[in-house]
CSV table of C-alpha atoms in Angstrom, one decimal:
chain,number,residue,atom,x,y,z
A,1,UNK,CA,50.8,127.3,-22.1
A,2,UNK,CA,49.7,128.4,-18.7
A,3,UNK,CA,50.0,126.1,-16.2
A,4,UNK,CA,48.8,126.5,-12.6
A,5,UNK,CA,52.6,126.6,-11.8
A,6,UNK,CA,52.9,129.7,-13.9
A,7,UNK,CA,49.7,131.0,-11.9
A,8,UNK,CA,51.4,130.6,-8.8
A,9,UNK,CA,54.7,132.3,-10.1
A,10,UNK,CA,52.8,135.5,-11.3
A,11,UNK,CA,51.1,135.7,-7.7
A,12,UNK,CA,53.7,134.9,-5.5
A,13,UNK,CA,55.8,138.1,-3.8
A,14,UNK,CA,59.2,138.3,-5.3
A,15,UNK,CA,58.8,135.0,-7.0
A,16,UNK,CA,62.2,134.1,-9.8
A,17,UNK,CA,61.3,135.5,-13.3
A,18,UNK,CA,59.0,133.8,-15.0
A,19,UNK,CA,60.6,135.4,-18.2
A,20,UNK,CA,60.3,136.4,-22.3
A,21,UNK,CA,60.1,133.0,-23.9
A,22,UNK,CA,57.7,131.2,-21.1
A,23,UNK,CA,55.1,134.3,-21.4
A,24,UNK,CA,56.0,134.3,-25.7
A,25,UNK,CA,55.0,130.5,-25.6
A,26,UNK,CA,52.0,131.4,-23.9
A,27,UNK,CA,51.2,134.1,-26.5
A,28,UNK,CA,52.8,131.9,-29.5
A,29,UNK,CA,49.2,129.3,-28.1
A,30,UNK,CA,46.8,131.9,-28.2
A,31,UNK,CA,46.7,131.5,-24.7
A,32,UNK,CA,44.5,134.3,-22.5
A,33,UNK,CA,47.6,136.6,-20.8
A,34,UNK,CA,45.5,138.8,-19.4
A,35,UNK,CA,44.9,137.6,-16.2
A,36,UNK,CA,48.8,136.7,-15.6
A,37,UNK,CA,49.2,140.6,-16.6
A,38,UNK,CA,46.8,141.4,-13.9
A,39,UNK,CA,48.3,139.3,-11.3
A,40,UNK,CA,51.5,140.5,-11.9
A,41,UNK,CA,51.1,144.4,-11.6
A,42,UNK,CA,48.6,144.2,-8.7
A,43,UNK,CA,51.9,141.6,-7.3
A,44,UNK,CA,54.0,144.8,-8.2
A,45,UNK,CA,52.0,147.6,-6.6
A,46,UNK,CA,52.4,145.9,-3.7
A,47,UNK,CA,55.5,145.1,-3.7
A,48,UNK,CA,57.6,148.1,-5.7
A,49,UNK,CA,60.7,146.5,-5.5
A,50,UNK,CA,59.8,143.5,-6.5
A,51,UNK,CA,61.3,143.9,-10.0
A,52,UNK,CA,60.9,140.8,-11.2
A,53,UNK,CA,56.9,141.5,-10.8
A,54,UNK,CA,57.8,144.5,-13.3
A,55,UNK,CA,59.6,143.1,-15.2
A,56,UNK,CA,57.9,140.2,-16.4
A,57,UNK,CA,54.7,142.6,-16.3
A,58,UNK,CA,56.4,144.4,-19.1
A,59,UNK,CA,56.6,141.4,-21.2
A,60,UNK,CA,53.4,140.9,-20.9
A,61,UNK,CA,51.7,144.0,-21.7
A,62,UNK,CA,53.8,144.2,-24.3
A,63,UNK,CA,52.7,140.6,-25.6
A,64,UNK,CA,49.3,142.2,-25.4
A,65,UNK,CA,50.2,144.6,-27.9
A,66,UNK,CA,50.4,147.2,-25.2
A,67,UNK,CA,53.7,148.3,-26.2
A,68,UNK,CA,54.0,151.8,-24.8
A,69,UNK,CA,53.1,150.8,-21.5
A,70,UNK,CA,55.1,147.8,-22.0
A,71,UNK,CA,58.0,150.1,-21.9
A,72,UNK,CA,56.9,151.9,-19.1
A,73,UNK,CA,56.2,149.3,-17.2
A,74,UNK,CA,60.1,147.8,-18.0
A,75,UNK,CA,61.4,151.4,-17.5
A,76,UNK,CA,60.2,151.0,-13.8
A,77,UNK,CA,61.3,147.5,-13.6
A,78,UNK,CA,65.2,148.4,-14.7
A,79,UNK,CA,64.7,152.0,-12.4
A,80,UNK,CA,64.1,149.3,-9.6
A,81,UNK,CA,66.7,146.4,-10.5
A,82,UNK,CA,69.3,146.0,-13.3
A,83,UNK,CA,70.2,142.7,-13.0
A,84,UNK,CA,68.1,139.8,-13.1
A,85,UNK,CA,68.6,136.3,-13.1
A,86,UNK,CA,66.8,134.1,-16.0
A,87,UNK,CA,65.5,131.0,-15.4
A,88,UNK,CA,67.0,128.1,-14.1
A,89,UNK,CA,68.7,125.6,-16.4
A,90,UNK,CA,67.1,122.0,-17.2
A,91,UNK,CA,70.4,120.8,-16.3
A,92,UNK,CA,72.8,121.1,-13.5
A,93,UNK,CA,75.2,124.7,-14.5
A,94,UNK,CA,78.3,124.2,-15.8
A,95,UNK,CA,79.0,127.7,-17.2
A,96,UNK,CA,77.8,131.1,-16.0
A,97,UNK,CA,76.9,133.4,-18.7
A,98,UNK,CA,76.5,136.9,-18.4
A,99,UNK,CA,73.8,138.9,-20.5
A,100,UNK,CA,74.5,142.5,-21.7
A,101,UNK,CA,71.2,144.1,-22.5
A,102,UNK,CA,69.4,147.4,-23.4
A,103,UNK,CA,65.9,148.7,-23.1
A,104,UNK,CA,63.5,148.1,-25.5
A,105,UNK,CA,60.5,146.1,-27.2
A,106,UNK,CA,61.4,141.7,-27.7
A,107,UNK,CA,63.2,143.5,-31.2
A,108,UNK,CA,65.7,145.2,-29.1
A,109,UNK,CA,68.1,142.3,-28.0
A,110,UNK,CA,69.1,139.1,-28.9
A,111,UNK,CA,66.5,136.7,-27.2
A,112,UNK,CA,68.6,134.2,-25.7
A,113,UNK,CA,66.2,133.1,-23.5
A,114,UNK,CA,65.1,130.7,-26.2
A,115,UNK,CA,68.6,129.5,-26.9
A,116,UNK,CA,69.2,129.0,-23.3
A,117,UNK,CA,66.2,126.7,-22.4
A,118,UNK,CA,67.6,123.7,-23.2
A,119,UNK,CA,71.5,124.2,-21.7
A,120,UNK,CA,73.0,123.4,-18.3
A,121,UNK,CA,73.8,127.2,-18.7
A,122,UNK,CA,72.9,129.5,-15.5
A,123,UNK,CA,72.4,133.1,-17.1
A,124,UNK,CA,71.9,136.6,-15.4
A,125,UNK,CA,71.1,139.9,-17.4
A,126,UNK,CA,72.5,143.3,-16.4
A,127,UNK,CA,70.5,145.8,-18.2
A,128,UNK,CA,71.8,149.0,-19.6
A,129,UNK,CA,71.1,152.1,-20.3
A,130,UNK,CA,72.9,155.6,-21.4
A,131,UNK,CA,71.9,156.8,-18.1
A,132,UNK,CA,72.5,153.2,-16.3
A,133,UNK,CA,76.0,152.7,-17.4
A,134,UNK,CA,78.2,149.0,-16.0
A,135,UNK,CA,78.5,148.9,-12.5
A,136,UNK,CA,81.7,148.6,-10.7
A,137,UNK,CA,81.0,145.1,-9.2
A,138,UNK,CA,79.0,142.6,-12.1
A,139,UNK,CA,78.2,138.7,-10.7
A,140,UNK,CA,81.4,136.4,-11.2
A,141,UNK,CA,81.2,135.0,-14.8
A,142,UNK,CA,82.5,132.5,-17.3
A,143,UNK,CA,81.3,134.4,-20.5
A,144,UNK,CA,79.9,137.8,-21.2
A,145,UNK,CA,77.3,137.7,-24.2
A,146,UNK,CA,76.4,141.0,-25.9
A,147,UNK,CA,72.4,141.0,-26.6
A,148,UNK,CA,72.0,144.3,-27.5
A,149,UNK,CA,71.0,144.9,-31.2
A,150,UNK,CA,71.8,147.6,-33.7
A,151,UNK,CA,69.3,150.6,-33.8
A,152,UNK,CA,69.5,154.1,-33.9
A,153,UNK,CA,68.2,154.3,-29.9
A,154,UNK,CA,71.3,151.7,-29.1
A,155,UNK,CA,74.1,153.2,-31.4
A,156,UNK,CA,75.4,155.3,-28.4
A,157,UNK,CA,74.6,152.7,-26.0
A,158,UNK,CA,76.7,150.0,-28.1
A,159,UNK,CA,79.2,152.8,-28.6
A,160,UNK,CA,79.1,152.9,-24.4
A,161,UNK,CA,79.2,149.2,-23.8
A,162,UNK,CA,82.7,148.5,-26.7
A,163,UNK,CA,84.4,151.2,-24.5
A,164,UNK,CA,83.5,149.6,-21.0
A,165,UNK,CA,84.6,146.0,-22.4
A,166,UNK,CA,88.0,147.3,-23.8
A,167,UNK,CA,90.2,145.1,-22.2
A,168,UNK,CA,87.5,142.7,-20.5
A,169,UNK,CA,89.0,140.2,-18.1
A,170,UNK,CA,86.7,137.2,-19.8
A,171,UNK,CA,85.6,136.3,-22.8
A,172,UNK,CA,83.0,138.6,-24.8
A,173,UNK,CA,81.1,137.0,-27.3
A,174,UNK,CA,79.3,139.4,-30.2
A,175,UNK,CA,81.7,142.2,-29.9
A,176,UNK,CA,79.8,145.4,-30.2
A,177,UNK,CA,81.6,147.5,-32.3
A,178,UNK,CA,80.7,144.3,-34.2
A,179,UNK,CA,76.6,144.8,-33.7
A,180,UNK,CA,77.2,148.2,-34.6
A,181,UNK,CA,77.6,147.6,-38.5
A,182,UNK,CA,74.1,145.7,-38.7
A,183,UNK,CA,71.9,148.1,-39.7
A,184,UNK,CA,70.3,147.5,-43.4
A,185,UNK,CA,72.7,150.4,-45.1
A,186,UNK,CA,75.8,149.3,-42.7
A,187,UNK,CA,75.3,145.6,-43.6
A,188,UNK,CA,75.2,146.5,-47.8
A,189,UNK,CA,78.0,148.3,-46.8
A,190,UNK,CA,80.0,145.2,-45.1
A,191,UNK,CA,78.4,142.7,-48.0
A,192,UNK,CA,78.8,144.9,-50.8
A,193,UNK,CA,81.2,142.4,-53.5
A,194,UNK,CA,80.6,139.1,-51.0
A,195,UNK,CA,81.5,136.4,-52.9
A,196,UNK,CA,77.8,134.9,-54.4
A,197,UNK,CA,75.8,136.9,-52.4
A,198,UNK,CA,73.0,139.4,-53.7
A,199,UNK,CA,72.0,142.5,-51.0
A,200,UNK,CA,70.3,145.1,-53.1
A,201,UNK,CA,71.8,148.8,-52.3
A,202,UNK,CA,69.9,150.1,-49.5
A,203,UNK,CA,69.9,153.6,-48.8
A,204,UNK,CA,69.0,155.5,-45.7
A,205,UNK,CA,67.2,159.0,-46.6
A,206,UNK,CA,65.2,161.5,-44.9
A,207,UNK,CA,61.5,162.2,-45.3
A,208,UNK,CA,62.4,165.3,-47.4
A,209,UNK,CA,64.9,163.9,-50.1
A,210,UNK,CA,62.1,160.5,-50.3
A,211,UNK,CA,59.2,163.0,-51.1
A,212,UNK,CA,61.4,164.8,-53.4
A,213,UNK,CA,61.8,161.3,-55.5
A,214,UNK,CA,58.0,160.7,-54.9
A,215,UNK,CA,57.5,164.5,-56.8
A,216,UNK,CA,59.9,163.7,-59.1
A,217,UNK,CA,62.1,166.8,-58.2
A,218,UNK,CA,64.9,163.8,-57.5
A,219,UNK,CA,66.0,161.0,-60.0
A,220,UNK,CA,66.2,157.9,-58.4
A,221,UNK,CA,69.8,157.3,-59.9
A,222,UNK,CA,70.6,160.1,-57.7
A,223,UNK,CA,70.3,157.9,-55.3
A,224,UNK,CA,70.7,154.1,-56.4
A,225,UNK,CA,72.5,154.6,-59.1
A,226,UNK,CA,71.4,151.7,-61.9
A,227,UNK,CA,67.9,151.0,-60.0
A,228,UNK,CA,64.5,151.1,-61.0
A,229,UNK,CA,60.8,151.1,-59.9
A,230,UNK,CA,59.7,148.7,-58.1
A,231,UNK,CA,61.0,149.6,-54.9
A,232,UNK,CA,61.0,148.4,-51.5
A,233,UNK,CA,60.2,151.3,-49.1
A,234,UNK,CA,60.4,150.7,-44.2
A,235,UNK,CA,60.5,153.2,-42.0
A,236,UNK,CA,63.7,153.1,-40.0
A,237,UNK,CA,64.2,150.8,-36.9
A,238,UNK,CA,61.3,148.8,-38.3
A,239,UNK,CA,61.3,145.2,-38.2
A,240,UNK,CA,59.3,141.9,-38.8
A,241,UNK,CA,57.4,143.9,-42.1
A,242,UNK,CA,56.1,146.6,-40.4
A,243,UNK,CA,54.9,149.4,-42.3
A,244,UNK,CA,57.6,147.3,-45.3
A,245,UNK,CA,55.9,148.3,-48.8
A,246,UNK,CA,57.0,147.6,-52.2
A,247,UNK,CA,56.0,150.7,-54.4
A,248,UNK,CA,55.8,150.2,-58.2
A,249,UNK,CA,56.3,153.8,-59.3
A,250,UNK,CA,56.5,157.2,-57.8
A,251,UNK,CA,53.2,157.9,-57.1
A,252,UNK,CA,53.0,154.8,-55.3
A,253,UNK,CA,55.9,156.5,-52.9
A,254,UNK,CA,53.6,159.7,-52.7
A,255,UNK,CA,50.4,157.5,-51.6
A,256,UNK,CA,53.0,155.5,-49.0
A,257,UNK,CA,54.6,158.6,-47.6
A,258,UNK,CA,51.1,159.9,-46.7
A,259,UNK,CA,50.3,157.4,-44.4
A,260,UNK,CA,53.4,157.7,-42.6
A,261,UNK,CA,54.8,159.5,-39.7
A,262,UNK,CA,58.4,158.7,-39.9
A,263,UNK,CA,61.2,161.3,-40.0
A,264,UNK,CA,63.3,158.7,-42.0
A,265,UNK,CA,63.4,155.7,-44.2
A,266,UNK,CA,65.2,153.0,-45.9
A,267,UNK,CA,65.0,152.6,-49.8
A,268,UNK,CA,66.4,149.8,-52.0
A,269,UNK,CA,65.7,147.9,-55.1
A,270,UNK,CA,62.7,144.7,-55.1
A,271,UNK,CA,64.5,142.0,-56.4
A,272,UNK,CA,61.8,139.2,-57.8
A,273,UNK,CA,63.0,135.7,-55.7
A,274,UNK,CA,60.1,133.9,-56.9
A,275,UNK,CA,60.3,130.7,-57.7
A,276,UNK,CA,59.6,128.6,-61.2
A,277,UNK,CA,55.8,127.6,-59.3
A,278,UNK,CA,55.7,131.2,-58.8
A,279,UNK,CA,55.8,131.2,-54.6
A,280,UNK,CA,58.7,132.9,-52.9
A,281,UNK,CA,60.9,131.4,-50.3
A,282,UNK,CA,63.0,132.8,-47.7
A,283,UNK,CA,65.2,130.9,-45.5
A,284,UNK,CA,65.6,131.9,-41.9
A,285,UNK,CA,69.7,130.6,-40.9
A,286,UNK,CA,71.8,131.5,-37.8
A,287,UNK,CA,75.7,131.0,-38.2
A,288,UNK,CA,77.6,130.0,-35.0
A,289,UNK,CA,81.2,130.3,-35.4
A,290,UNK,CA,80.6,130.7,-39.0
A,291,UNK,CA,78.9,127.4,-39.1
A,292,UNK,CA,75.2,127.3,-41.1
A,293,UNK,CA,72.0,126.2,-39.0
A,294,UNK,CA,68.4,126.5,-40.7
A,295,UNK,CA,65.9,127.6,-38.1
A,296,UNK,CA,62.9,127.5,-40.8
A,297,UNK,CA,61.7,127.7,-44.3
A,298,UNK,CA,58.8,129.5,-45.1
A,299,UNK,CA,56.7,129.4,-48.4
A,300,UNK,CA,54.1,132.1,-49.4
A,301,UNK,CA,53.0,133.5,-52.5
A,302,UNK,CA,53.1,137.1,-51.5
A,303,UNK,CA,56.4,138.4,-51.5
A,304,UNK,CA,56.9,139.7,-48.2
A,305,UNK,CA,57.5,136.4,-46.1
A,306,UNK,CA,56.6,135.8,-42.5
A,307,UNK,CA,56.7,132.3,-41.1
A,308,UNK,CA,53.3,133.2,-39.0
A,309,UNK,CA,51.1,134.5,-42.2
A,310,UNK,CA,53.1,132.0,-44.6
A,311,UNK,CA,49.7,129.9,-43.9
A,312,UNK,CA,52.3,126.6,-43.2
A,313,UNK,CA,49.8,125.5,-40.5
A,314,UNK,CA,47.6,125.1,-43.2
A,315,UNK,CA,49.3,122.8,-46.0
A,316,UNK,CA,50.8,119.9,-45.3
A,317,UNK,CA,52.4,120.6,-49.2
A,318,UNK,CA,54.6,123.4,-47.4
A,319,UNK,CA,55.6,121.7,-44.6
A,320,UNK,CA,56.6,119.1,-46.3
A,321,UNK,CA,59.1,121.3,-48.0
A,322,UNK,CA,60.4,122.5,-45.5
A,323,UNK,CA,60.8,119.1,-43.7
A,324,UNK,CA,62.7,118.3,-46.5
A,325,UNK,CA,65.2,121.2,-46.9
A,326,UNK,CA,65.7,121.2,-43.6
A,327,UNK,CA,66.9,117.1,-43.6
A,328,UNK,CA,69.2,118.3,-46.8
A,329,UNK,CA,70.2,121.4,-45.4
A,330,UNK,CA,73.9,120.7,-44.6
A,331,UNK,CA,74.4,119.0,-48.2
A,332,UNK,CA,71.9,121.0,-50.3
A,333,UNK,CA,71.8,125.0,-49.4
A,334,UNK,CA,74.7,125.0,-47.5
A,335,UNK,CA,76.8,123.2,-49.8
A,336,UNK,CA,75.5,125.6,-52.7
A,337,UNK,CA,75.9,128.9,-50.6
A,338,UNK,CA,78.9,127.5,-48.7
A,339,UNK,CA,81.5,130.4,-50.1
A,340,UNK,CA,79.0,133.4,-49.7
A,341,UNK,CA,78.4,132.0,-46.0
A,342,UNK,CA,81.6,132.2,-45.4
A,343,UNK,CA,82.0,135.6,-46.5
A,344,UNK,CA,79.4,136.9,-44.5
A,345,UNK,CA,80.7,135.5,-41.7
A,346,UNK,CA,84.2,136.9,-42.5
A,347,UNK,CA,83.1,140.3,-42.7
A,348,UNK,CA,80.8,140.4,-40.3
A,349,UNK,CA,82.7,138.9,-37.6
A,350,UNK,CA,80.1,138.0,-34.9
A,351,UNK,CA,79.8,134.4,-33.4
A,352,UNK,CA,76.6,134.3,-33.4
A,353,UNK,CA,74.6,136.1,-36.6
A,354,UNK,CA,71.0,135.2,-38.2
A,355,UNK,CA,70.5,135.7,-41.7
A,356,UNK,CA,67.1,136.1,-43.0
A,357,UNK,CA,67.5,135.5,-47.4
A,358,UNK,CA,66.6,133.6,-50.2
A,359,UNK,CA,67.9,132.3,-53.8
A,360,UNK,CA,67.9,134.4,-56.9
A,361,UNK,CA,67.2,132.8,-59.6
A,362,UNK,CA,70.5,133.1,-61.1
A,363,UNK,CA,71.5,131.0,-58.1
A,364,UNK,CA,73.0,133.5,-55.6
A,365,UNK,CA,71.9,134.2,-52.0
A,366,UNK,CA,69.9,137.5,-51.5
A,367,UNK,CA,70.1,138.9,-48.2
A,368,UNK,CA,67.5,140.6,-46.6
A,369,UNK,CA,69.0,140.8,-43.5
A,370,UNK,CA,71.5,140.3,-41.2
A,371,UNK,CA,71.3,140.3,-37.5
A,372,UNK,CA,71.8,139.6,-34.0
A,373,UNK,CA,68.8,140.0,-32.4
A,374,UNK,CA,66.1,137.4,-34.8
A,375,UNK,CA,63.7,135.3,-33.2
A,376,UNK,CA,65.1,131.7,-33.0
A,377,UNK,CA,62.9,129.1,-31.4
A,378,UNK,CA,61.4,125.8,-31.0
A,379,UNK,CA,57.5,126.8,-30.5
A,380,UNK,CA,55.7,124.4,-33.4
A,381,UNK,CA,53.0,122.5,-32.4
A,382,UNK,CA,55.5,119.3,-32.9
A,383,UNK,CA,52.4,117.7,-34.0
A,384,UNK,CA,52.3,119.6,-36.9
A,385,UNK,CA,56.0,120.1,-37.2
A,386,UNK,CA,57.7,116.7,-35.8
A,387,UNK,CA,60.6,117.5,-38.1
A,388,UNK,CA,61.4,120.8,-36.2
A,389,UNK,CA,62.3,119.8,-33.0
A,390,UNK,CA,65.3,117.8,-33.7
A,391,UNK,CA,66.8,120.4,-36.1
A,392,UNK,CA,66.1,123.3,-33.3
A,393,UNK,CA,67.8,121.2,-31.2
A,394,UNK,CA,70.6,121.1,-33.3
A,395,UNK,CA,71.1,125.0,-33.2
A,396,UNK,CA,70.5,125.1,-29.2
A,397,UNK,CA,73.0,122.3,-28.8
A,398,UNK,CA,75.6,124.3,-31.1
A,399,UNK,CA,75.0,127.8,-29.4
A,400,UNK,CA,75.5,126.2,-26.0
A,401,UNK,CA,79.0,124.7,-27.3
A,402,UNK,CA,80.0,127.6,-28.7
A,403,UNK,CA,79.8,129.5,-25.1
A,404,UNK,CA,81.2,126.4,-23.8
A,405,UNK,CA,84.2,126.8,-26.3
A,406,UNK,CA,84.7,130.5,-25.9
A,407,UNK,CA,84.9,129.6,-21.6
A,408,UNK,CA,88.0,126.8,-22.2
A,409,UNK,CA,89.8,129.0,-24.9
A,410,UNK,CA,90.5,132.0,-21.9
């Protein structure tokens, strides 16, 4: 929430960062950002190299649904500065953590801010780019975290950064040869025969070949062999449901494609994860050294589940559920999914990996996706969500050993 502190950090010259997660939080309350935008480019203007004025100007607009500018805004900020320092640990810094990043919108990195906000961990981010490649000299570190997520726009970038850490004189956690597999068809690929798990096919085709099924100049086995309408179509590189349709037949596909611009898409079965009371459930978990955490549990009775339009604010029935699967998480879904867990994270092979799936009826885990770069945070109004707190804690706590661990082990 914005506090006159946070006033005085968006007007003062060259002030620390106020950073992602403090300005989200604000945003996450509904709180008025407008005025903290305002301060901080007029802060900038004056001062073009303060970067930190630009940069936490970017988050901002972008928080305002301002993306594009957003992006300019952080493209000035990065032209001006690479490095930046995050905010200070609650607690007196015991580790040093460097933070490999790329440009992009909150979807573009892991956001570790939020993992970090409890730790005695002091963190700094050098950003990257394919034009802004690792300096010679980086800041003395215990760790190096790769944030950067799998896209198409970072492929060459990740492709960059595994090259330049070849060899790395300290420990790299989330290897990005690693990251580089995480896209929806890549991941299918990796999961494909997991023990218990479910990830429909996914295919990745061009605008062309998805109009051709639409026409029906194409047979869908052509290209998932042994599927059937419905289908679940996304544009590529989209996240958190945007633009995500399911279409029941092929004129469905025609009506979608017409209200789309992309080039490309993604393709793959629906699978029906309802439940016997008809809702649908989907499970938000983050494995740390291949160890399950639940971060949430949301309930809706639309298929497409978000936490934020799940309407759990609004029935206490929900969160009751999910209080309770999260209090028998270790000896309920992670006992049950215990072997396909640690499949995934076999094959997979990051430290740190969230997994957004649910149940199938038939009792295995369906994947949706897997990924470095989900939001992971402790936001809830804890008067609403009391339960939440300890559990995030849990996952904060585990995250912060596991840097902790990777520092004693070099």
């Amino acid at each position: 929430m914005i506090t006159p502190e946070l006033v005085d950090a968006a007007a003062t010259p060259y002030a620390p960062l106020i950073g992602a997660a403090t300005l989200m939080r604000c945003a996450f309350y509904r709180d008025d950002l407008r005025p903290i935008g305002e301060m901080l480019l007029a802060r900038a203007q004056a001062n073009p190299d303060d970067a930190n004025a630009w940069l936490d100007a970017s988050f901002v607009l972008q928080l305002l649904g301002q993306r594009e500018a957003g992006l300019d805004v952080q493209h000035h900020a990065l032209a001006t500065r690479a490095l930046y320092a995050l905010p200070a640990p609650a607690r007196t810094p015991t580790l040093n953590l460097l933070v490999l990043m790329g440009p992009g919108d909150f979807m573009a990195n892991t956001p570790i801010e939020f993992l970090l906000q409890t730790s005695d961990i002091a963190a700094q981010v050098q950003y990257l780019t394919l034009d802004l490649p690792l300096p010679e000299q980086v800041p003395d570190h215990d760790v190096l975290f790769v944030a950067i997520a799998q896209s198409d726009a970072n492929a060459p970038l990740l492709r960059d950064v595994a090259q330049m850490l070849d060899g790395w004189p300290r420990p790299v956690v989330n290897r990005p040869e690693r990251i580089g597999h995480l896209s929806r068809d890549g991941a299918h690929a990796k999961l494909a025969g997991a023990t218990g798990v479910l990830m429909p096919q996914t295919v990745r085709v061009a605008r062309a070949t998805a109009e051709q099924l639409a026409g029906g100049a194409l047979d869908l086995q052509a290209l998932l062999p042994g599927a059937a309408f419905p289908l679940i179509v996304r544009p590529l590189d989209s996240h958190a449901g945007t633009d995500l349709h399911k279409v029941d037949d092929a004129a469905a596909l025609r009506g979608y494609l017409a209200a789309q611009a992309s080039r490309e898409f993604y393709l793959a079965p629906f699978v029906d994860y309802s439940g016997p009371d008809g809702q649908f459930r989907k499970y938000r978990i983050v494995l740390i050294e291949g160890k399950p955490f639940i971060c949430h549990l949301a309930i809706s009775m639309h298929w497409m589940v978000h936490y934020l339009n799940a309407g759990m604010d609004d029935s206490a029935a929900k969160r009751a559920e999910e209080a309770a699967g999260m209090a028998e998480f270790d000896t309920g879904f992670a006992q049950r999914h215990a072997a396909a867990l640690a499949d995934i994270d076999a094959r997979i092979g990051l430290p740190y990996l969230g997994i957004d799936c649910a149940e199938t009826r038939d009792g295995r885990l369906l994947i949706f996706e897997v990924d470095n770069a989900m939001v992971v945070h402790a936001m809830d109004d804890p008067g609403k969500y009391p339960y939440k707190g300890p559990v995030m804690d849990k996952v904060f706590r585990a995250f912060e050993a596991m840097l902790h661990r990777a520092a004693r082990a070099a």
